[in-house]
mmCIF file of C-alpha atoms and ligand atoms in Angstrom:
data_model
loop_
_atom_site.group_PDB
_atom_site.id
_atom_site.type_symbol
_atom_site.label_atom_id
_atom_site.label_comp_id
_atom_site.label_asym_id
_atom_site.label_seq_id
_atom_site.Cartn_x
_atom_site.Cartn_y
_atom_site.Cartn_z
ATOM 1 C CA VAL A 1 -6.892 -57.183 65.685
ATOM 2 C CA THR A 2 -4.878 -54.935 68.009
ATOM 3 C CA ASP A 3 -2.110 -53.780 65.792
ATOM 4 C CA ARG A 4 -3.872 -51.859 63.053
ATOM 5 C CA ILE A 5 -3.015 -48.442 62.838
ATOM 6 C CA ARG A 6 -4.896 -45.801 65.087
ATOM 7 C CA THR A 7 -5.709 -43.436 62.264
ATOM 8 C CA VAL A 8 -7.535 -39.724 62.211
ATOM 9 C CA ILE A 9 -8.755 -37.747 59.299
ATOM 10 C CA PHE A 10 -7.990 -34.191 59.687
ATOM 11 C CA GLY A 11 -10.255 -32.095 56.884
ATOM 12 C CA LEU A 12 -13.194 -33.814 55.128
ATOM 13 C CA GLY A 13 -13.333 -31.777 51.857
ATOM 14 C CA PRO A 14 -13.466 -33.720 48.670
ATOM 15 C CA ILE A 15 -9.770 -34.661 49.000
ATOM 16 C CA GLY A 16 -9.973 -35.578 52.892
ATOM 17 C CA ALA A 17 -13.223 -37.556 52.405
ATOM 18 C CA GLY A 18 -11.402 -39.779 49.510
ATOM 19 C CA ILE A 19 -8.382 -40.283 51.732
ATOM 20 C CA ALA A 20 -10.580 -41.429 54.459
ATOM 21 C CA THR A 21 -12.620 -43.457 52.278
ATOM 22 C CA LEU A 22 -9.665 -45.390 51.168
ATOM 23 C CA ALA A 23 -8.265 -45.511 54.677
ATOM 24 C CA ALA A 24 -11.012 -47.148 55.965
ATOM 25 C CA SER A 25 -10.980 -49.923 53.340
ATOM 26 C CA ARG A 26 -7.466 -50.888 54.261
ATOM 27 C CA PRO A 27 -7.240 -53.738 56.946
ATOM 28 C CA ASP A 28 -4.198 -52.562 58.693
ATOM 29 C CA ILE A 29 -5.815 -49.130 59.225
ATOM 30 C CA ASP A 30 -8.319 -48.282 62.087
ATOM 31 C CA LEU A 31 -10.094 -45.131 61.292
ATOM 32 C CA ILE A 32 -10.923 -43.794 64.619
ATOM 33 C CA GLY A 33 -12.164 -40.406 63.976
ATOM 34 C CA GLY A 34 -12.250 -37.100 62.152
ATOM 35 C CA VAL A 35 -11.621 -33.716 62.652
ATOM 36 C CA ASP A 36 -13.596 -30.641 60.508
ATOM 37 C CA SER A 37 -14.658 -27.199 61.579
ATOM 38 C CA ALA A 38 -17.300 -27.004 58.798
ATOM 39 C CA PRO A 39 -20.715 -26.983 60.387
ATOM 40 C CA ASP A 40 -22.182 -29.738 58.329
ATOM 41 C CA LYS A 41 -19.708 -32.180 59.146
ATOM 42 C CA ALA A 42 -18.392 -31.296 63.081
ATOM 43 C CA GLY A 43 -20.385 -33.549 65.505
ATOM 44 C CA ARG A 44 -21.430 -36.167 63.116
ATOM 45 C CA SER A 45 -20.786 -39.666 62.799
ATOM 46 C CA LEU A 46 -17.534 -40.219 60.186
ATOM 47 C CA GLY A 47 -19.456 -43.110 58.431
ATOM 48 C CA ASP A 48 -22.374 -41.137 57.712
ATOM 49 C CA ILE A 49 -20.460 -38.595 56.110
ATOM 50 C CA LEU A 50 -18.292 -40.824 54.377
ATOM 51 C CA GLY A 51 -21.029 -43.498 53.450
ATOM 52 C CA VAL A 52 -18.953 -46.223 54.709
ATOM 53 C CA GLU A 53 -18.693 -48.185 57.750
ATOM 54 C CA THR A 54 -16.137 -46.594 60.390
ATOM 55 C CA GLY A 55 -17.676 -47.932 63.710
ATOM 56 C CA ASN A 56 -18.364 -45.404 66.101
ATOM 57 C CA ALA A 57 -15.850 -43.072 64.753
ATOM 58 C CA ARG A 58 -16.915 -39.281 64.975
ATOM 59 C CA VAL A 59 -16.062 -35.897 63.553
ATOM 60 C CA LEU A 60 -15.048 -33.269 66.203
ATOM 61 C CA ASP A 61 -14.119 -29.661 65.255
ATOM 62 C CA ASP A 62 -11.609 -29.169 68.037
ATOM 63 C CA ALA A 63 -8.421 -30.500 66.785
ATOM 64 C CA SER A 64 -6.613 -30.631 70.009
ATOM 65 C CA ALA A 65 -9.299 -31.993 72.137
ATOM 66 C CA ALA A 66 -9.817 -34.691 69.383
ATOM 67 C CA LEU A 67 -6.401 -35.843 69.325
ATOM 68 C CA GLY A 68 -5.776 -35.621 73.032
ATOM 69 C CA GLU A 69 -8.541 -37.955 73.244
ATOM 70 C CA LEU A 70 -8.136 -40.216 70.475
ATOM 71 C CA ARG A 71 -4.172 -40.675 70.421
ATOM 72 C CA PRO A 72 -3.972 -41.671 67.003
ATOM 73 C CA GLN A 73 -0.514 -42.938 65.755
ATOM 74 C CA VAL A 74 -1.228 -41.223 62.324
ATOM 75 C CA VAL A 75 -3.274 -38.190 61.133
ATOM 76 C CA LEU A 76 -4.019 -37.797 57.452
ATOM 77 C CA HIS A 77 -4.213 -34.311 56.914
ATOM 78 C CA ALA A 78 -6.142 -32.305 54.066
ATOM 79 C CA THR A 79 -7.342 -28.859 55.125
ATOM 80 C CA GLY A 80 -5.107 -26.278 53.077
ATOM 81 C CA SER A 81 -2.252 -25.697 50.654
ATOM 82 C CA TYR A 82 -0.356 -22.864 52.566
ATOM 83 C CA LEU A 83 1.865 -23.932 55.170
ATOM 84 C CA PRO A 84 1.644 -20.713 57.464
ATOM 85 C CA ASP A 85 -2.059 -21.665 57.603
ATOM 86 C CA VAL A 86 -1.759 -24.875 58.588
ATOM 87 C CA GLN A 87 1.252 -25.123 60.580
ATOM 88 C CA ASP A 88 -0.547 -25.055 64.089
ATOM 89 C CA GLN A 89 -2.750 -27.855 62.905
ATOM 90 C CA LEU A 90 0.624 -29.764 62.120
ATOM 91 C CA ILE A 91 2.119 -28.685 65.484
ATOM 92 C CA ALA A 92 -1.187 -29.784 67.464
ATOM 93 C CA CYS A 93 -0.637 -33.276 65.595
ATOM 94 C CA ALA A 94 2.810 -33.729 66.576
ATOM 95 C CA ARG A 95 2.330 -32.513 70.191
ATOM 96 C CA ALA A 96 -0.457 -35.373 70.327
ATOM 97 C CA GLY A 97 2.096 -37.977 69.182
ATOM 98 C CA ALA A 98 0.688 -38.284 65.898
ATOM 99 C CA ASN A 99 2.623 -38.908 62.508
ATOM 100 C CA VAL A 100 1.029 -36.949 59.743
ATOM 101 C CA VAL A 101 0.710 -37.293 55.910
ATOM 102 C CA SER A 102 -0.719 -34.155 54.508
ATOM 103 C CA THR A 103 -1.884 -33.082 51.143
ATOM 104 C CA CYS A 104 -0.695 -29.341 52.035
ATOM 105 C CA GLU A 105 1.388 -28.371 48.848
ATOM 106 C CA GLU A 106 3.669 -26.403 50.387
ATOM 107 C CA LEU A 107 4.743 -28.966 52.983
ATOM 108 C CA SER A 108 5.847 -31.067 50.020
ATOM 109 C CA TYR A 109 9.202 -29.356 50.113
ATOM 110 C CA PRO A 110 9.060 -26.622 52.677
ATOM 111 C CA TRP A 111 12.795 -25.696 52.937
ATOM 112 C CA GLN A 112 12.751 -23.339 50.173
ATOM 113 C CA ARG A 113 9.944 -21.160 50.673
ATOM 114 C CA HIS A 114 9.423 -21.313 54.413
ATOM 115 C CA PRO A 115 12.815 -22.216 55.777
ATOM 116 C CA ASP A 116 12.187 -20.995 59.225
ATOM 117 C CA LEU A 117 8.890 -22.941 59.335
ATOM 118 C CA ALA A 118 10.410 -26.015 58.154
ATOM 119 C CA LYS A 119 12.948 -25.989 61.088
ATOM 120 C CA LYS A 120 10.338 -25.182 63.448
ATOM 121 C CA LEU A 121 8.266 -28.161 62.006
ATOM 122 C CA ASP A 122 11.197 -30.320 62.110
ATOM 123 C CA ALA A 123 12.280 -29.645 65.648
ATOM 124 C CA GLU A 124 8.448 -30.280 66.662
ATOM 125 C CA ALA A 125 8.447 -33.344 65.045
ATOM 126 C CA ARG A 126 11.724 -34.475 66.372
ATOM 127 C CA SER A 127 10.935 -33.666 69.958
ATOM 128 C CA ASN A 128 7.803 -35.673 69.885
ATOM 129 C CA GLY A 129 9.030 -38.421 68.151
ATOM 130 C CA VAL A 130 6.921 -38.358 65.003
ATOM 131 C CA THR A 131 7.396 -37.844 61.449
ATOM 132 C CA LEU A 132 5.695 -35.255 59.145
ATOM 133 C CA LEU A 133 5.367 -35.876 55.181
ATOM 134 C CA GLY A 134 3.567 -33.368 52.798
ATOM 135 C CA THR A 135 2.541 -35.478 49.743
ATOM 136 C CA GLY A 136 0.111 -35.973 47.136
ATOM 137 C CA VAL A 137 -0.116 -36.585 43.225
ATOM 138 C CA ASN A 138 1.407 -32.558 42.613
ATOM 139 C CA PRO A 139 3.204 -31.935 44.255
ATOM 140 C CA GLY A 140 4.615 -35.029 45.860
ATOM 141 C CA PHE A 141 4.582 -37.489 42.545
ATOM 142 C CA VAL A 142 4.111 -36.760 39.215
ATOM 143 C CA MET A 143 6.270 -33.696 38.535
ATOM 144 C CA ASP A 144 9.025 -34.478 41.341
ATOM 145 C CA THR A 145 9.167 -37.818 42.937
ATOM 146 C CA LEU A 146 8.681 -39.637 39.596
ATOM 147 C CA ALA A 147 10.941 -37.612 37.735
ATOM 148 C CA VAL A 148 13.660 -38.114 40.405
ATOM 149 C CA ALA A 149 13.202 -41.811 40.078
ATOM 150 C CA LEU A 150 13.547 -41.707 35.908
ATOM 151 C CA SER A 151 16.746 -39.860 36.320
ATOM 152 C CA ALA A 152 18.203 -43.025 37.676
ATOM 153 C CA ALA A 153 18.771 -44.183 34.171
ATOM 154 C CA CYS A 154 20.704 -41.012 33.174
ATOM 155 C CA GLN A 155 24.340 -40.639 33.432
ATOM 156 C CA ARG A 156 24.073 -37.149 33.241
ATOM 157 C CA VAL A 157 21.076 -34.734 33.075
ATOM 158 C CA GLU A 158 21.220 -31.226 31.473
ATOM 159 C CA ARG A 159 17.556 -30.331 31.706
ATOM 160 C CA VAL A 160 14.260 -31.664 32.593
ATOM 161 C CA THR A 161 10.766 -30.651 31.087
ATOM 162 C CA LEU A 162 7.782 -31.357 32.903
ATOM 163 C CA THR A 163 4.239 -31.193 31.526
ATOM 164 C CA ARG A 164 1.030 -31.783 33.478
ATOM 165 C CA VAL A 165 -2.168 -31.203 31.179
ATOM 166 C CA VAL A 166 -5.504 -31.864 33.204
ATOM 167 C CA ASP A 167 -8.888 -31.468 31.669
ATOM 168 C CA VAL A 168 -10.583 -29.825 34.921
ATOM 169 C CA SER A 169 -14.248 -30.172 33.208
ATOM 170 C CA GLN A 170 -14.676 -33.367 35.136
ATOM 171 C CA ARG A 171 -13.044 -32.232 38.240
ATOM 172 C CA ARG A 172 -13.956 -31.056 41.817
ATOM 173 C CA LEU A 173 -15.421 -27.136 41.807
ATOM 174 C CA GLN A 174 -12.776 -25.924 44.171
ATOM 175 C CA LEU A 175 -10.210 -26.964 41.515
ATOM 176 C CA GLN A 176 -12.370 -25.414 38.523
ATOM 177 C CA ARG A 177 -12.470 -22.257 40.704
ATOM 178 C CA LYS A 178 -8.529 -22.271 41.564
ATOM 179 C CA VAL A 179 -7.725 -22.243 37.535
ATOM 180 C CA GLY A 180 -10.009 -19.537 36.781
ATOM 181 C CA MET A 181 -12.510 -21.430 34.577
ATOM 182 C CA GLY A 182 -15.169 -19.194 33.505
ATOM 183 C CA LEU A 183 -13.476 -15.769 34.443
ATOM 184 C CA SER A 184 -13.367 -12.756 31.846
ATOM 185 C CA LEU A 185 -9.840 -11.738 30.902
ATOM 186 C CA ASP A 186 -10.229 -8.684 33.374
ATOM 187 C CA ASP A 187 -11.048 -10.793 36.254
ATOM 188 C CA PHE A 188 -8.682 -13.506 35.394
ATOM 189 C CA ARG A 189 -5.686 -10.910 35.143
ATOM 190 C CA ALA A 190 -7.165 -9.059 38.760
ATOM 191 C CA SER A 191 -7.194 -12.804 40.456
ATOM 192 C CA VAL A 192 -3.755 -13.629 39.298
ATOM 193 C CA GLY A 193 -2.552 -9.898 40.538
ATOM 194 C CA ALA A 194 -4.364 -10.503 43.874
ATOM 195 C CA GLY A 195 -2.430 -13.772 44.322
ATOM 196 C CA ARG A 196 -3.189 -17.206 45.926
ATOM 197 C CA PHE A 197 -4.515 -18.311 42.507
ATOM 198 C CA GLY A 198 -3.774 -21.118 40.220
ATOM 199 C CA HIS A 199 -1.894 -24.036 41.113
ATOM 200 C CA VAL A 200 0.114 -24.283 44.269
ATOM 201 C CA GLY A 201 3.144 -26.618 44.531
ATOM 202 C CA LEU A 202 4.737 -26.171 41.124
ATOM 203 C CA ALA A 203 7.355 -24.242 42.755
ATOM 204 C CA GLU A 204 7.744 -26.927 45.355
ATOM 205 C CA SER A 205 8.091 -29.642 42.841
ATOM 206 C CA CYS A 206 10.878 -27.879 41.009
ATOM 207 C CA TRP A 207 12.787 -27.373 44.052
ATOM 208 C CA MET A 208 12.381 -30.780 44.957
ATOM 209 C CA LEU A 209 13.431 -32.129 41.487
ATOM 210 C CA ALA A 210 16.670 -30.120 41.865
ATOM 211 C CA ARG A 211 17.240 -31.164 45.467
ATOM 212 C CA GLY A 212 16.912 -34.683 43.881
ATOM 213 C CA LEU A 213 19.284 -34.207 41.188
ATOM 214 C CA GLY A 214 21.884 -32.186 43.354
ATOM 215 C CA TRP A 215 21.145 -29.174 41.638
ATOM 216 C CA THR A 216 20.979 -25.554 43.191
ATOM 217 C CA LEU A 217 18.997 -23.178 41.268
ATOM 218 C CA ASP A 218 19.749 -19.761 40.729
ATOM 219 C CA SER A 219 16.554 -18.742 40.016
ATOM 220 C CA LEU A 220 13.022 -20.128 39.675
ATOM 221 C CA ASP A 221 10.410 -17.990 38.064
ATOM 222 C CA GLU A 222 6.592 -18.707 37.457
ATOM 223 C CA THR A 223 4.116 -17.009 34.861
ATOM 224 C CA ILE A 224 0.310 -17.712 34.737
ATOM 225 C CA GLU A 225 -1.706 -17.255 31.549
ATOM 226 C CA LEU A 226 -4.752 -17.901 30.500
ATOM 227 C CA VAL A 227 -6.134 -20.483 28.504
ATOM 228 C CA ALA A 228 -9.005 -19.326 26.301
ATOM 229 C CA GLY A 229 -12.667 -20.829 26.250
ATOM 230 C CA GLU A 230 -15.996 -20.217 24.690
ATOM 231 C CA GLY A 231 -17.476 -16.786 24.752
ATOM 232 C CA GLY A 232 -14.073 -15.276 25.225
ATOM 233 C CA LEU A 233 -13.936 -16.538 29.091
ATOM 234 C CA ALA A 234 -11.148 -18.352 30.369
ATOM 235 C CA ALA A 235 -11.289 -22.039 30.200
ATOM 236 C CA GLY A 236 -8.565 -22.388 32.851
ATOM 237 C CA MET A 237 -4.900 -21.416 32.930
ATOM 238 C CA ARG A 238 -1.511 -22.272 31.987
ATOM 239 C CA GLN A 239 1.136 -22.160 34.656
ATOM 240 C CA THR A 240 5.236 -22.365 33.867
ATOM 241 C CA ALA A 241 7.805 -22.426 36.467
ATOM 242 C CA THR A 242 11.488 -21.795 34.737
ATOM 243 C CA GLY A 243 14.493 -22.652 37.012
ATOM 244 C CA THR A 244 18.100 -21.739 35.960
ATOM 245 C CA ALA A 245 21.368 -23.011 37.361
ATOM 246 C CA ASN A 246 24.805 -21.771 36.208
ATOM 247 C CA GLY A 247 23.141 -19.139 33.606
ATOM 248 C CA ARG A 248 20.917 -21.950 31.936
ATOM 249 C CA THR A 249 17.295 -22.983 32.057
ATOM 250 C CA VAL A 250 17.488 -26.559 33.505
ATOM 251 C CA ILE A 251 13.949 -26.888 34.373
ATOM 252 C CA THR A 252 11.092 -26.105 32.531
ATOM 253 C CA ALA A 253 7.652 -27.172 34.645
ATOM 254 C CA THR A 254 4.235 -26.585 33.194
ATOM 255 C CA VAL A 255 0.739 -27.447 34.570
ATOM 256 C CA GLN A 256 -2.197 -26.647 32.266
ATOM 257 C CA MET A 257 -5.591 -26.944 33.774
ATOM 258 C CA SER A 258 -8.481 -26.147 31.379
ATOM 259 C CA ALA A 259 -11.817 -27.284 30.449
ATOM 260 C CA ALA A 260 -11.752 -29.369 27.465
ATOM 261 C CA ALA A 261 -7.837 -29.332 27.540
ATOM 262 C CA GLU A 262 -6.229 -31.147 24.629
ATOM 263 C CA ARG A 263 -4.379 -34.479 25.070
ATOM 264 C CA PRO A 264 -4.404 -34.837 28.811
ATOM 265 C CA ARG A 265 -1.126 -36.219 29.995
ATOM 266 C CA ASP A 266 1.686 -36.285 32.247
ATOM 267 C CA GLU A 267 5.278 -35.986 30.481
ATOM 268 C CA ILE A 268 8.735 -35.983 31.690
ATOM 269 C CA ALA A 269 11.223 -35.420 29.326
ATOM 270 C CA ILE A 270 14.869 -35.717 30.642
ATOM 271 C CA ASP A 271 17.427 -34.286 28.065
ATOM 272 C CA GLY A 272 20.709 -35.912 29.024
ATOM 273 C CA ALA A 273 22.705 -39.099 28.168
ATOM 274 C CA PRO A 274 20.807 -41.309 27.818
ATOM 275 C CA PRO A 275 17.768 -38.977 26.993
ATOM 276 C CA VAL A 276 14.687 -40.659 28.933
ATOM 277 C CA ARG A 277 11.253 -39.314 27.875
ATOM 278 C CA MET A 278 8.071 -40.550 29.524
ATOM 279 C CA VAL A 279 4.774 -40.148 28.444
ATOM 280 C CA LEU A 280 1.669 -41.057 30.578
ATOM 281 C CA GLU A 281 -1.459 -40.563 28.073
ATOM 282 C CA GLY A 282 -4.591 -39.253 29.829
ATOM 283 C CA GLY A 283 -2.433 -38.137 32.885
ATOM 284 C CA ILE A 284 -2.924 -39.565 36.273
ATOM 285 C CA GLN A 285 -6.450 -38.669 37.890
ATOM 286 C CA GLY A 286 -5.417 -36.378 40.492
ATOM 287 C CA ASP A 287 -7.999 -36.791 43.176
ATOM 288 C CA SER A 288 -7.758 -40.634 43.348
ATOM 289 C CA ALA A 289 -4.140 -40.701 43.127
ATOM 290 C CA THR A 290 -3.893 -38.426 46.161
ATOM 291 C CA ALA A 291 -5.700 -40.367 48.297
ATOM 292 C CA ALA A 292 -3.831 -43.466 47.325
ATOM 293 C CA ILE A 293 -0.301 -41.803 47.588
ATOM 294 C CA VAL A 294 -1.279 -40.186 50.899
ATOM 295 C CA VAL A 295 -2.766 -43.814 52.161
ATOM 296 C CA ASN A 296 0.331 -45.791 50.650
ATOM 297 C CA ALA A 297 2.677 -43.369 52.189
ATOM 298 C CA VAL A 298 1.528 -44.416 55.832
ATOM 299 C CA PRO A 299 3.803 -47.452 56.276
ATOM 300 C CA ARG A 300 6.861 -45.573 55.004
ATOM 301 C CA VAL A 301 6.155 -42.620 57.669
ATOM 302 C CA LEU A 302 5.601 -45.122 60.473
ATOM 303 C CA ALA A 303 9.034 -46.690 59.646
ATOM 304 C CA HIS A 304 11.062 -43.512 59.345
ATOM 305 C CA GLU A 305 12.779 -41.820 62.146
ATOM 306 C CA PRO A 306 11.271 -38.782 63.457
ATOM 307 C CA GLY A 307 11.194 -35.317 61.641
ATOM 308 C CA LEU A 308 9.995 -33.438 58.754
ATOM 309 C CA VAL A 309 10.685 -35.363 55.593
ATOM 310 C CA THR A 310 9.953 -35.171 51.932
ATOM 311 C CA MET A 311 9.170 -37.865 49.584
ATOM 312 C CA LEU A 312 12.739 -37.926 48.623
ATOM 313 C CA ASP A 313 13.516 -39.053 51.968
ATOM 314 C CA LEU A 314 11.501 -42.200 51.808
ATOM 315 C CA PRO A 315 11.899 -45.982 50.260
ATOM 316 C CA VAL A 316 9.587 -45.995 46.860
ATOM 317 C CA VAL A 317 5.981 -45.836 48.101
ATOM 318 C CA ALA A 318 4.172 -48.564 46.744
ATOM 319 C CA SER A 319 0.435 -49.482 46.548
ATOM 320 C CA ARG A 320 -0.901 -51.732 49.355
ATOM 321 C CA GLY A 321 -4.414 -52.137 47.736
ATOM 322 C CA ALA A 322 -5.454 -55.573 47.021
HETATM 323 N N1 LIG B 401 -0.624 -32.469 47.111
HETATM 324 C C1 LIG B 401 -1.720 -32.781 46.213
HETATM 325 O O1 LIG B 401 -1.079 -33.305 45.177
HETATM 326 C C2 LIG B 401 -2.690 -32.397 46.217
HETATM 327 C C3 LIG B 401 -3.773 -32.837 45.599
HETATM 328 C C4 LIG B 401 -5.238 -32.548 45.942
HETATM 329 C C5 LIG B 401 -5.684 -31.602 46.960
HETATM 330 N N2 LIG B 401 -4.610 -30.993 47.479
HETATM 331 C C6 LIG B 401 -4.913 -29.822 48.598
HETATM 332 O O2 LIG B 401 -5.678 -30.748 49.779
HETATM 333 C C7 LIG B 401 -6.219 -29.955 50.345
HETATM 334 C C8 LIG B 401 -7.653 -30.363 50.725
HETATM 335 O O3 LIG B 401 -8.422 -30.418 49.301
HETATM 336 P P1 LIG B 401 -9.907 -30.119 49.498
HETATM 337 O O4 LIG B 401 -10.234 -29.996 47.754
HETATM 338 O O5 LIG B 401 -10.605 -31.241 50.122
HETATM 339 O O6 LIG B 401 -10.095 -28.686 50.071
HETATM 340 P P2 LIG B 401 -11.290 -28.343 50.659
HETATM 341 O O7 LIG B 401 -12.545 -28.340 50.032
HETATM 342 O O8 LIG B 401 -11.253 -26.763 51.191
HETATM 343 O O9 LIG B 401 -11.604 -29.068 52.125
HETATM 344 C C9 LIG B 401 -10.774 -28.499 53.611
HETATM 345 C C10 LIG B 401 -11.650 -29.278 54.780
HETATM 346 O O10 LIG B 401 -11.000 -29.018 55.892
HETATM 347 C C11 LIG B 401 -11.331 -28.053 56.861
HETATM 348 N N3 LIG B 401 -10.797 -27.353 57.573
HETATM 349 C C12 LIG B 401 -10.131 -26.191 57.216
HETATM 350 N N4 LIG B 401 -9.426 -25.861 58.210
HETATM 351 C C13 LIG B 401 -9.673 -26.424 59.219
HETATM 352 C C14 LIG B 401 -9.353 -26.279 60.641
HETATM 353 N N5 LIG B 401 -8.493 -25.545 60.904
HETATM 354 N N6 LIG B 401 -9.871 -27.332 61.612
HETATM 355 C C15 LIG B 401 -10.536 -28.341 61.011
HETATM 356 N N7 LIG B 401 -11.091 -28.326 59.576
HETATM 357 C C16 LIG B 401 -10.646 -27.492 58.698
HETATM 358 C C17 LIG B 401 -12.602 -27.220 55.965
HETATM 359 O O11 LIG B 401 -13.729 -26.961 56.553
HETATM 360 P P3 LIG B 401 -14.254 -25.418 56.132
HETATM 361 O O12 LIG B 401 -15.131 -25.804 55.100
HETATM 362 O O13 LIG B 401 -15.262 -24.912 57.453
HETATM 363 O O14 LIG B 401 -13.322 -24.492 56.265
HETATM 364 C C18 LIG B 401 -12.968 -28.327 54.677
HETATM 365 O O15 LIG B 401 -14.238 -29.226 55.238
HETATM 366 C C19 LIG B 401 -6.338 -28.508 49.435
HETATM 367 O O16 LIG B 401 -5.488 -27.494 50.090
HETATM 368 C C20 LIG B 401 -5.791 -29.042 48.300
HETATM 369 O O17 LIG B 401 -5.302 -27.834 47.574
HETATM 370 C C21 LIG B 401 -3.448 -31.557 47.559
#
């Protein structure tokens, strides 16, 4: 078959590996190679790393060389959370003529935190004729796109309350570390103070939601508190973002990620007319859903005109899995 989508995976940590494994199973995707700088992956066969059949696809550590040689139509990107750190990687993809679907949290709605960088990436995408999207389960879906979609049933929206509770005891080590699991109170405070701690992308979800509802926020404040666990150590954290408009609180978004969290769930409550409340008991499993959303977004990204887009710019993304 000649019209399969030539696709490269950029970043083969647990998330990138999950995305690549799903992509390899899709008949419309041809997974032709990988990029990863980790010494235990670079130079190896992609199929060996994933434990699935990917023909003679290999993993290279030099992105520009790999992209120049492979000329993919799409890069699935999962290397980092912070846009300034990954901007050069995204630009290398665009310059190689590749569309990008990335799990970079700050790319999901980059226009508020990094407006200049967003403009620069948009210009790079347009001049190279490609589309760039940041997505995933959160940010990207459960606390933003899904809430905006639910608001279609409301004549009026006064306030949105978003709650995501995740039991991290079964989740990957990176995530457990990111939420402070096992830290003492002093170490937890020091980590919060040092920055780059907690869930990245909560603010991006709130800005995306506000944008979707046509709201301009006056302020968005975030707090992180410790969730106590056994022996006085942290079980994890609770992070809350509060957005105001016209002097009123209009968005309250809370992510709790802790070991043995009570009643894991995703909840969206819209105060308005009519009020709408949706609870997904158990919550959406983040790693698996992120792989799904990234791979399912590929046809939408390919069909979109060039530029830097968000999930709000795309038609509803649907599962393509059999
Ligand atoms: N939006 C969402 O809902 C969502 C959901 C899940 C995850 N994420 C984000 O997705 C990202 C990936 O997650 P993860 O847990 O798999 O992270 P990870 O374990 O840090 O994996 C990242 C991989 O990318 C490689 N890498 C980093 N910089 C590179 C570069 N410049 N060139 C080539 N390879 C590079 C790393 O290699 P080294 O080990 O050598 O650095 C590593 O193998 C994270 O930022 C995570 O927060 C977002």
